[in-house]
PDB file of C-alpha atoms in Angstrom:
ATOM      1  CA  MET A  86     121.176 216.340  31.589  1.00 77.00           C
ATOM      2  CA  ARG A  87     117.504 217.177  31.686  1.00 83.00           C
ATOM      3  CA  ALA A  88     115.964 220.488  32.748  1.00 76.00           C
ATOM      4  CA  ILE A  89     113.566 218.672  35.073  1.00 75.00           C
ATOM      5  CA  ASP A  90     116.599 217.514  37.088  1.00 83.00           C
ATOM      6  CA  ILE A  91     117.676 221.099  37.849  1.00 87.00           C
ATOM      7  CA  PRO A  92     115.630 222.470  40.772  1.00 88.00           C
ATOM      8  CA  GLN A  93     116.305 226.124  39.896  1.00 91.00           C
ATOM      9  CA  ILE A  94     114.686 225.679  36.491  1.00 90.00           C
ATOM     10  CA  LYS A  95     111.556 224.176  38.005  1.00 88.00           C
ATOM     11  CA  LYS A  96     111.106 227.326  40.103  1.00 91.00           C
ATOM     12  CA  LEU A  97     111.216 229.708  37.128  1.00 92.00           C
ATOM     13  CA  SER A  98     108.076 231.265  35.692  1.00 94.00           C
ATOM     14  CA  ILE A  99     107.162 230.532  32.076  1.00 95.00           C
ATOM     15  CA  PRO A 100     108.528 233.901  30.838  1.00 96.00           C
ATOM     16  CA  GLU A 101     111.777 233.270  32.739  1.00 95.00           C
ATOM     17  CA  LYS A 102     112.059 229.799  31.223  1.00 94.00           C
ATOM     18  CA  ILE A 103     111.562 231.262  27.748  1.00 95.00           C
ATOM     19  CA  LEU A 104     114.309 233.819  28.372  1.00 96.00           C
ATOM     20  CA  LEU A 105     116.587 231.033  29.584  1.00 95.00           C
ATOM     21  CA  ILE A 106     115.898 229.026  26.435  1.00 94.00           C
ATOM     22  CA  GLU A 107     116.635 232.098  24.294  1.00 96.00           C
ATOM     23  CA  ASP A 108     119.939 232.587  26.112  1.00 95.00           C
ATOM     24  CA  MET A 109     120.826 228.929  25.660  1.00 92.00           C
ATOM     25  CA  TRP A 110     119.957 229.083  21.952  1.00 92.00           C
ATOM     26  CA  ASP A 111     122.108 232.196  21.510  1.00 92.00           C
ATOM     27  CA  GLU A 112     124.988 230.299  23.104  1.00 90.00           C
ATOM     28  CA  ILE A 113     124.476 227.326  20.774  1.00 86.00           C
ATOM     29  CA  VAL A 114     124.339 229.568  17.712  1.00 84.00           C
ATOM     30  CA  SER A 115     127.552 231.311  18.735  1.00 85.00           C
ATOM     31  CA  GLU A 116     129.282 227.909  18.536  1.00 79.00           C
ATOM     32  CA  GLU A 117     127.659 227.012  15.208  1.00 69.00           C
ATOM     33  CA  PRO A 118     130.901 226.584  13.244  1.00 73.00           C
ATOM     34  CA  LEU A 119     131.766 223.699  15.570  1.00 74.00           C
ATOM     35  CA  ILE A 120     128.724 221.739  14.384  1.00 77.00           C
ATOM     36  CA  PRO A 121     129.361 220.057  11.026  1.00 85.00           C
ATOM     37  CA  VAL A 122     126.537 220.053   8.500  1.00 88.00           C
ATOM     38  CA  PRO A 123     126.087 216.593   6.959  1.00 94.00           C
ATOM     39  CA  GLU A 124     126.619 216.424   3.201  1.00 96.00           C
ATOM     40  CA  SER A 125     123.113 214.966   2.799  1.00 98.00           C
ATOM     41  CA  HIS A 126     121.631 218.137   4.332  1.00 97.00           C
ATOM     42  CA  ILE A 127     123.619 220.355   1.991  1.00 96.00           C
ATOM     43  CA  LYS A 128     122.456 218.322  -1.020  1.00 98.00           C
ATOM     44  CA  GLU A 129     118.835 218.516   0.145  1.00 98.00           C
ATOM     45  CA  LEU A 130     119.052 222.296   0.557  1.00 96.00           C
ATOM     46  CA  ASP A 131     120.599 222.633  -2.905  1.00 97.00           C
ATOM     47  CA  THR A 132     117.778 220.524  -4.373  1.00 96.00           C
ATOM     48  CA  ARG A 133     115.094 222.583  -2.657  1.00 93.00           C
ATOM     49  CA  LEU A 134     116.711 225.852  -3.723  1.00 93.00           C
ATOM     50  CA  ALA A 135     116.850 224.683  -7.342  1.00 93.00           C
ATOM     51  CA  LYS A 136     113.177 223.645  -7.237  1.00 89.00           C
ATOM     52  CA  SER A 137     112.159 226.973  -5.707  1.00 86.00           C
ATOM     53  CA  LYS A 138     113.890 228.848  -8.525  1.00 86.00           C
ATOM     54  CA  LEU A 139     111.915 226.841 -11.099  1.00 85.00           C
ATOM     55  CA  VAL A 140     108.556 227.872  -9.627  1.00 83.00           C
ATOM     56  CA  GLN A 141     109.537 231.315  -8.384  1.00 76.00           C
ATOM     57  CA  GLY A 142     106.878 233.159 -10.380  1.00 78.00           C
ATOM     58  CA  LYS A 143     104.209 230.684  -9.275  1.00 81.00           C
ATOM     59  CA  LEU A 144     104.661 231.123  -5.535  1.00 83.00           C
ATOM     60  CA  LEU A 145     102.328 233.264  -3.422  1.00 87.00           C
ATOM     61  CA  SER A 146     103.269 235.582  -0.611  1.00 89.00           C
ATOM     62  CA  LEU A 147     101.638 234.959   2.751  1.00 94.00           C
ATOM     63  CA  ASP A 148      99.325 237.933   2.187  1.00 96.00           C
ATOM     64  CA  GLU A 149      98.269 236.607  -1.231  1.00 93.00           C
ATOM     65  CA  LEU A 150      97.611 233.149   0.178  1.00 94.00           C
ATOM     66  CA  GLN A 151      95.540 234.522   3.049  1.00 95.00           C
ATOM     67  CA  ALA A 152      93.533 236.677   0.629  1.00 96.00           C
ATOM     68  CA  ARG A 153      92.760 233.661  -1.564  1.00 94.00           C
ATOM     69  CA  ILE A 154      91.660 231.638   1.435  1.00 95.00           C
ATOM     70  CA  ALA A 155      89.451 234.501   2.628  1.00 95.00           C
ATOM     71  CA  GLU A 156      87.836 234.717  -0.841  1.00 95.00           C
ATOM     72  CA  ARG A 157      86.768 231.073  -0.622  1.00 93.00           C
ATOM     73  CA  LYS A 158      84.872 231.554   2.625  1.00 83.00           C
TER      74      LYS A 158
END
């Protein structure tokens, strides 16, 4: 099914379409336990988490990064 095939959706304004998408996403999230997470995704997340812990003191916050960029200008 495609949204373009549903005439009622075509008639909605952009803000109404966004609200509809939010409602649909909330519905999907409420059924999350029904969606299995592949083992490869879990391994990748574990790898990334381990790497982030190794460089934790070296990471910048968004504010720090923006300040450094502003200093270069």
